């Protein structure tokens, strides 16, 4: 993600946060708080990813092997395949929205706390 912020200075001035060392990153990564952050992310992202892939593969398989069903007209020129295709987009946006809410409520506060402590040198 590109930002307009300049790169951190090497001087370590009072106004800019301290740059953590590699050892500090490794230490935080081994900590329980980071493990909880990782678990919180994985417990949300993995099940939704698996569900979406299964939903997508169902759509592909039905399109290939159940042409009669997918070609069933629902109303006018709208058939099951078109509705399922549109639902693919709807489910993608729904998952993105749900993840955004989850990240804002559960992940971002924990990550910000870890980041703040690291930059403070604690």
CSV table of C-alpha atoms in Angstrom, one decimal:
chain,number,residue,atom,x,y,z
A,1,UNK,CA,0.0,0.0,0.0
A,2,UNK,CA,1.6,3.3,-1.1
A,3,UNK,CA,1.4,6.3,1.2
A,4,UNK,CA,2.6,9.9,0.9
A,5,UNK,CA,4.5,9.6,4.2
A,6,UNK,CA,8.3,9.9,3.9
A,7,UNK,CA,10.4,7.0,4.9
A,8,UNK,CA,11.5,6.9,8.6
A,9,UNK,CA,14.6,8.9,9.4
A,10,UNK,CA,17.7,7.1,10.6
A,11,UNK,CA,18.3,9.7,13.3
A,12,UNK,CA,15.7,8.5,15.8
A,13,UNK,CA,14.3,11.9,16.6
A,14,UNK,CA,11.9,12.4,19.5
A,15,UNK,CA,8.9,12.9,17.2
A,16,UNK,CA,9.2,9.7,15.3
A,17,UNK,CA,8.7,6.2,16.8
A,18,UNK,CA,11.7,4.0,17.4
A,19,UNK,CA,12.4,1.4,14.8
A,20,UNK,CA,12.2,-2.1,16.4
A,21,UNK,CA,15.1,-4.5,15.9
A,22,UNK,CA,14.9,-7.9,14.3
A,23,UNK,CA,15.1,-9.5,17.7
A,24,UNK,CA,12.2,-7.4,18.9
A,25,UNK,CA,10.1,-8.7,16.0
A,26,UNK,CA,11.0,-12.3,16.7
A,27,UNK,CA,10.3,-11.9,20.4
A,28,UNK,CA,6.8,-10.4,19.7
A,29,UNK,CA,6.1,-13.1,17.1
A,30,UNK,CA,6.8,-15.8,19.8
A,31,UNK,CA,4.5,-14.0,22.3
A,32,UNK,CA,1.0,-15.0,23.3
A,33,UNK,CA,-0.6,-11.8,22.2
A,34,UNK,CA,0.7,-12.2,18.6
A,35,UNK,CA,-0.5,-15.8,18.7
A,36,UNK,CA,-3.9,-14.7,19.7
A,37,UNK,CA,-3.9,-12.1,16.8
A,38,UNK,CA,-2.9,-14.8,14.4
A,39,UNK,CA,-5.6,-17.2,15.7
A,40,UNK,CA,-8.3,-14.6,15.5
A,41,UNK,CA,-7.3,-13.9,11.8
A,42,UNK,CA,-7.1,-17.6,10.9
A,43,UNK,CA,-10.3,-18.6,12.6
A,44,UNK,CA,-12.2,-16.1,10.5
A,45,UNK,CA,-10.3,-16.2,7.2
A,46,UNK,CA,-9.8,-19.9,6.7
A,47,UNK,CA,-13.4,-21.1,7.1
A,48,UNK,CA,-14.7,-18.3,4.8
A,49,UNK,CA,-12.0,-19.1,2.2
A,50,UNK,CA,-12.9,-22.8,2.2
A,51,UNK,CA,-16.6,-22.0,2.0
A,52,UNK,CA,-16.1,-19.6,-0.9
A,53,UNK,CA,-13.9,-22.0,-2.8
A,54,UNK,CA,-16.5,-24.8,-2.3
A,55,UNK,CA,-19.3,-22.4,-3.5
A,56,UNK,CA,-17.2,-21.4,-6.5
A,57,UNK,CA,-16.4,-25.0,-7.4
A,58,UNK,CA,-20.1,-25.9,-7.0
A,59,UNK,CA,-20.9,-23.2,-9.5
A,60,UNK,CA,-18.3,-24.5,-12.0
A,61,UNK,CA,-19.3,-28.1,-11.6
A,62,UNK,CA,-22.9,-27.4,-12.0
A,63,UNK,CA,-22.2,-25.3,-15.1
A,64,UNK,CA,-20.2,-28.1,-16.6
A,65,UNK,CA,-22.3,-31.2,-15.6
A,66,UNK,CA,-25.8,-29.9,-14.8
A,67,UNK,CA,-26.5,-27.9,-17.9
A,68,UNK,CA,-30.2,-28.7,-17.8
A,69,UNK,CA,-30.5,-27.4,-14.2
A,70,UNK,CA,-28.4,-24.3,-14.8
A,71,UNK,CA,-30.4,-23.5,-17.9
A,72,UNK,CA,-33.7,-23.6,-16.1
A,73,UNK,CA,-35.6,-20.4,-16.7
A,74,UNK,CA,-36.7,-18.6,-13.6
A,75,UNK,CA,-38.4,-15.7,-15.2
A,76,UNK,CA,-38.0,-14.1,-18.6
A,77,UNK,CA,-34.5,-14.7,-19.9
A,78,UNK,CA,-33.1,-15.1,-16.3
A,79,UNK,CA,-31.9,-18.7,-15.6
A,80,UNK,CA,-30.3,-20.4,-12.7
A,81,UNK,CA,-26.8,-20.0,-14.1
A,82,UNK,CA,-27.2,-16.2,-14.3
A,83,UNK,CA,-28.5,-16.0,-10.7
A,84,UNK,CA,-25.7,-18.2,-9.4
A,85,UNK,CA,-23.2,-16.1,-11.3
A,86,UNK,CA,-24.5,-12.9,-9.8
A,87,UNK,CA,-24.5,-14.5,-6.4
A,88,UNK,CA,-20.7,-15.2,-6.9
A,89,UNK,CA,-20.2,-11.4,-7.0
A,90,UNK,CA,-22.6,-10.8,-4.1
A,91,UNK,CA,-20.8,-13.4,-1.9
A,92,UNK,CA,-17.4,-11.9,-2.8
A,93,UNK,CA,-18.5,-8.4,-1.7
A,94,UNK,CA,-20.2,-9.9,1.4
A,95,UNK,CA,-17.1,-11.7,2.5
A,96,UNK,CA,-15.0,-8.5,1.9
A,97,UNK,CA,-17.4,-6.5,4.0
A,98,UNK,CA,-17.5,-9.1,6.8
A,99,UNK,CA,-13.7,-9.3,6.9
A,100,UNK,CA,-13.5,-5.5,7.0
A,101,UNK,CA,-15.8,-5.5,10.0
A,102,UNK,CA,-13.9,-8.3,11.7
A,103,UNK,CA,-10.6,-6.7,11.1
A,104,UNK,CA,-11.8,-3.3,12.5
A,105,UNK,CA,-13.3,-4.9,15.6
A,106,UNK,CA,-10.9,-7.7,16.4
A,107,UNK,CA,-7.6,-7.5,14.5
A,108,UNK,CA,-6.8,-3.8,14.2
A,109,UNK,CA,-7.0,-3.0,17.9
A,110,UNK,CA,-4.7,-5.9,18.8
A,111,UNK,CA,-2.3,-5.1,16.0
A,112,UNK,CA,-2.2,-1.5,17.0
A,113,UNK,CA,-1.4,-2.3,20.6
A,114,UNK,CA,1.4,-4.6,19.5
A,115,UNK,CA,2.8,-1.9,17.1
A,116,UNK,CA,2.6,0.8,19.7
A,117,UNK,CA,4.5,-1.2,22.3
A,118,UNK,CA,7.1,-2.1,19.8
A,119,UNK,CA,7.6,1.4,18.6
A,120,UNK,CA,7.8,2.6,22.2
A,121,UNK,CA,10.6,0.1,22.9
A,122,UNK,CA,8.6,-1.7,25.6
